């Protein structure tokens, strides 16, 4: 304060007397000056207004948008103050714009758990908007990962369940216990599970509470969940959640009740699969076999449950179901009211293939092959779902079939076939895999990985296959072939292979050092008359690059003979006046 008095006091003392304005108390002037600087500083803080938080992108021409503010707080910048915190909290509590409140929350969370947990719960208790509640609980979940904060958050969440009048807040608070199950919340969650809520969204609380009880896993709630599941006056979503939670708890006492609900709640099958009681095998098989065509979409959860039970009796019914859905997929089955397909066959195919793989019985291989070969093309990802089950269940016996699949029209099928051939470690797969690269089939990364897994020594590649790859009209194929040849340490078997290999790598100096230039030009001039325009084009590009005068006439002859537009464009722009 002495320095302040010295600098400002004496300065303003002389100013005052020079202007003949008298002030009896210099401290009063000092107070005014301090207040002046405070106002300047406060303007920075007061810049955090709803308008600053309104831009959803977080970026505009002015500084101080919510992303900037949040970053500044996180990095302990100028906004990390109690005053900022109060302003943001007030906006979160009172602003009518949902997006502004969300952006204020984004900034507040940067202050860290110790400071924000209690205020966030104060807001959560009264917040009506489901999105804002979801974001608040998401932040609290992040803080709860730290055991230092978890107990406090659990207790406060239970208080929200007991006292909040907000449906959104209660629903999100109940959902918290799905990720952080705690037996202390069981009783209040059970009360909410039993309570039928009025309104379009009221059942969300009940549903979240039921699912949280499943995660807590206390067997004392089984009877209550069964009662709710069997009550047909409850919303179907609530009853489905009961079945799912009974599966999560995994107690066999729920099996009979779940079996009874199969026709009404097909998803009860999933719960039966999780519980794992063999008592459910025959009822599930019977239900699968009796499925009407219009209800075939329920079959996916049934076959998955049967696979979880791992019983030898289920392989034949599941294979029969696969045949059924292949047959149905060949028909145009549409809803008369919506015009949309009534069965999601892609999902059914995938679920059935995964179920057969889990069952692990080689008897399924012929059925899987039949399905792969007969699935309509419109089910884009479905065929590839069968490749891995075929490979795993068929072992070395199906390698020839996997090799055949490398020529399949579906890239995903080729990719899966390549992956499984690599895992087979069978050397006979190398040449077909290399040929799939030359033909541009599948995904190169997967094929290259498969070849690497096969490991050396690699069998010699036929000359015509190598040249077909090195002379490919498509640059990406040539590059891929070169990459594979480099990785396997390939050695050219004749001069022609060597020249094309070096040309594709643009190592023309090596060609010169090996005295192979004449042969190279002969090959390039031969390519000028190839039937494939891509090969002719590639040869023209190399000859122009090399600038050999003797080749100019042959290039012009090629242009006159084939009238290739692409070659004409290259010649016009090559810079050679001739």
GROMACS .gro file of N, CA and C in nm, residues 207-262:
model
  168
  207UNK      N    1  -3.866  -4.762  -1.605
  207UNK     CA    2  -3.780  -4.845  -1.690
  207UNK      C    3  -3.634  -4.837  -1.646
  208UNK      N    4  -3.584  -4.716  -1.619
  208UNK     CA    5  -3.445  -4.700  -1.575
  208UNK      C    6  -3.421  -4.768  -1.441
  209UNK      N    7  -3.519  -4.758  -1.351
  209UNK     CA    8  -3.506  -4.821  -1.219
  209UNK      C    9  -3.497  -4.973  -1.233
  210UNK      N   10  -3.579  -5.030  -1.320
  210UNK     CA   11  -3.580  -5.175  -1.340
  210UNK      C   12  -3.446  -5.222  -1.395
  211UNK      N   13  -3.395  -5.150  -1.491
  211UNK     CA   14  -3.266  -5.190  -1.550
  211UNK      C   15  -3.152  -5.173  -1.450
  212UNK      N   16  -3.159  -5.073  -1.366
  212UNK     CA   17  -3.058  -5.055  -1.262
  212UNK      C   18  -3.062  -5.170  -1.162
  213UNK      N   19  -3.182  -5.218  -1.128
  213UNK     CA   20  -3.196  -5.333  -1.037
  213UNK      C   21  -3.130  -5.456  -1.096
  214UNK      N   22  -3.142  -5.473  -1.227
  214UNK     CA   23  -3.076  -5.586  -1.292
  214UNK      C   24  -2.925  -5.580  -1.277
  215UNK      N   25  -2.870  -5.460  -1.288
  215UNK     CA   26  -2.725  -5.445  -1.274
  215UNK      C   27  -2.680  -5.464  -1.129
  216UNK      N   28  -2.763  -5.421  -1.034
  216UNK     CA   29  -2.728  -5.442  -0.893
  216UNK      C   30  -2.726  -5.591  -0.861
  217UNK      N   31  -2.820  -5.666  -0.919
  217UNK     CA   32  -2.814  -5.812  -0.911
  217UNK      C   33  -2.861  -5.875  -0.781
  218UNK      N   34  -2.937  -5.804  -0.702
  218UNK     CA   35  -2.988  -5.859  -0.576
  218UNK      C   36  -3.107  -5.951  -0.605
  219UNK      N   37  -3.097  -6.077  -0.565
  219UNK     CA   38  -3.201  -6.176  -0.596
  219UNK      C   39  -3.333  -6.150  -0.523
  220UNK      N   40  -3.332  -6.065  -0.422
  220UNK     CA   41  -3.455  -6.039  -0.348
  220UNK      C   42  -3.560  -5.965  -0.431
  221UNK      N   43  -3.520  -5.909  -0.547
  221UNK     CA   44  -3.616  -5.833  -0.628
  221UNK      C   45  -3.680  -5.919  -0.736
  222UNK      N   46  -3.640  -6.047  -0.748
  222UNK     CA   47  -3.688  -6.132  -0.856
  222UNK      C   48  -3.841  -6.139  -0.860
  223UNK      N   49  -3.901  -6.168  -0.746
  223UNK     CA   50  -4.046  -6.183  -0.742
  223UNK      C   51  -4.117  -6.057  -0.789
  224UNK      N   52  -4.070  -5.942  -0.747
  224UNK     CA   53  -4.132  -5.815  -0.788
  224UNK      C   54  -4.117  -5.793  -0.938
  225UNK      N   55  -4.001  -5.823  -0.990
  225UNK     CA   56  -3.979  -5.806  -1.134
  225UNK      C   57  -4.067  -5.899  -1.216
  226UNK      N   58  -4.086  -6.022  -1.167
  226UNK     CA   59  -4.173  -6.118  -1.235
  226UNK      C   60  -4.316  -6.066  -1.239
  227UNK      N   61  -4.362  -6.012  -1.127
  227UNK     CA   62  -4.499  -5.958  -1.120
  227UNK      C   63  -4.517  -5.846  -1.223
  228UNK      N   64  -4.420  -5.755  -1.231
  228UNK     CA   65  -4.430  -5.644  -1.327
  228UNK      C   66  -4.426  -5.698  -1.470
  229UNK      N   67  -4.337  -5.795  -1.495
  229UNK     CA   68  -4.325  -5.852  -1.629
  229UNK      C   69  -4.455  -5.918  -1.674
  230UNK      N   70  -4.525  -5.982  -1.584
  230UNK     CA   71  -4.648  -6.056  -1.618
  230UNK      C   72  -4.770  -5.965  -1.627
  231UNK      N   73  -4.757  -5.840  -1.582
  231UNK     CA   74  -4.870  -5.747  -1.583
  231UNK      C   75  -4.884  -5.685  -1.723
  232UNK      N   76  -4.987  -5.726  -1.795
  232UNK     CA   77  -5.004  -5.681  -1.933
  232UNK      C   78  -5.058  -5.538  -1.943
  233UNK      N   79  -5.089  -5.478  -1.828
  233UNK     CA   80  -5.129  -5.337  -1.830
  233UNK      C   81  -5.008  -5.244  -1.828
  234UNK      N   82  -4.891  -5.301  -1.800
  234UNK     CA   83  -4.767  -5.222  -1.803
  234UNK      C   84  -4.726  -5.198  -1.949
  235UNK      N   85  -4.650  -5.093  -1.972
  235UNK     CA   86  -4.598  -5.067  -2.107
  235UNK      C   87  -4.507  -5.182  -2.147
  236UNK      N   88  -4.510  -5.215  -2.276
  236UNK     CA   89  -4.430  -5.329  -2.326
  236UNK      C   90  -4.281  -5.306  -2.301
  237UNK      N   91  -4.237  -5.179  -2.309
  237UNK     CA   92  -4.095  -5.149  -2.286
  237UNK      C   93  -4.055  -5.182  -2.143
  238UNK      N   94  -4.146  -5.155  -2.049
  238UNK     CA   95  -4.119  -5.185  -1.907
  238UNK      C   96  -4.110  -5.335  -1.885
  239UNK      N   97  -4.200  -5.410  -1.947
  239UNK     CA   98  -4.200  -5.556  -1.932
  239UNK      C   99  -4.074  -5.617  -1.993
  240UNK      N  100  -4.031  -5.563  -2.107
  240UNK     CA  101  -3.907  -5.611  -2.170
  240UNK      C  102  -3.788  -5.585  -2.078
  241UNK      N  103  -3.786  -5.468  -2.014
  241UNK     CA  104  -3.677  -5.436  -1.921
  241UNK      C  105  -3.675  -5.533  -1.804
  242UNK      N  106  -3.793  -5.573  -1.757
  242UNK     CA  107  -3.799  -5.671  -1.648
  242UNK      C  108  -3.735  -5.803  -1.691
  243UNK      N  109  -3.770  -5.849  -1.811
  243UNK     CA  110  -3.712  -5.974  -1.861
  243UNK      C  111  -3.560  -5.961  -1.872
  244UNK      N  112  -3.513  -5.849  -1.927
  244UNK     CA  113  -3.369  -5.828  -1.941
  244UNK      C  114  -3.300  -5.827  -1.803
  245UNK      N  115  -3.361  -5.761  -1.706
  245UNK     CA  116  -3.301  -5.754  -1.572
  245UNK      C  117  -3.299  -5.890  -1.504
  246UNK      N  118  -3.402  -5.969  -1.526
  246UNK     CA  119  -3.401  -6.106  -1.471
  246UNK      C  120  -3.287  -6.187  -1.531
  247UNK      N  121  -3.260  -6.163  -1.659
  247UNK     CA  122  -3.144  -6.229  -1.721
  247UNK      C  123  -3.013  -6.182  -1.662
  248UNK      N  124  -3.004  -6.050  -1.634
  248UNK     CA  125  -2.882  -5.995  -1.573
  248UNK      C  126  -2.859  -6.055  -1.434
  249UNK      N  127  -2.966  -6.070  -1.356
  249UNK     CA  128  -2.953  -6.127  -1.221
  249UNK      C  129  -2.911  -6.273  -1.230
  250UNK      N  130  -2.965  -6.345  -1.329
  250UNK     CA  131  -2.917  -6.481  -1.358
  250UNK      C  132  -2.961  -6.589  -1.261
  251UNK      N  133  -3.073  -6.570  -1.195
  251UNK     CA  134  -3.120  -6.670  -1.098
  251UNK      C  135  -3.222  -6.763  -1.165
  252UNK      N  136  -3.207  -6.894  -1.143
  252UNK     CA  137  -3.292  -6.993  -1.209
  252UNK      C  138  -3.438  -6.986  -1.165
  253UNK      N  139  -3.466  -6.919  -1.055
  253UNK     CA  140  -3.603  -6.907  -1.009
  253UNK      C  141  -3.690  -6.830  -1.108
  254UNK      N  142  -3.629  -6.756  -1.198
  254UNK     CA  143  -3.706  -6.677  -1.295
  254UNK      C  144  -3.734  -6.754  -1.423
  255UNK      N  145  -3.676  -6.874  -1.439
  255UNK     CA  146  -3.684  -6.946  -1.567
  255UNK      C  147  -3.827  -6.976  -1.608
  256UNK      N  148  -3.907  -7.034  -1.519
  256UNK     CA  149  -4.044  -7.072  -1.555
  256UNK      C  150  -4.125  -6.951  -1.600
  257UNK      N  151  -4.113  -6.841  -1.528
  257UNK     CA  152  -4.188  -6.720  -1.564
  257UNK      C  153  -4.144  -6.668  -1.701
  258UNK      N  154  -4.015  -6.673  -1.729
  258UNK     CA  155  -3.965  -6.627  -1.859
  258UNK      C  156  -4.013  -6.716  -1.972
  259UNK      N  157  -4.014  -6.847  -1.950
  259UNK     CA  158  -4.064  -6.939  -2.052
  259UNK      C  159  -4.209  -6.907  -2.086
  260UNK      N  160  -4.288  -6.878  -1.984
  260UNK     CA  161  -4.430  -6.848  -2.004
  260UNK      C  162  -4.450  -6.720  -2.086
  261UNK      N  163  -4.350  -6.632  -2.086
  261UNK     CA  164  -4.364  -6.503  -2.155
  261UNK      C  165  -4.306  -6.504  -2.296
  262UNK      N  166  -4.254  -6.617  -2.343
  262UNK     CA  167  -4.187  -6.621  -2.472
  262UNK      C  168  -4.274  -6.570  -2.586
   0.00000   0.00000   0.00000
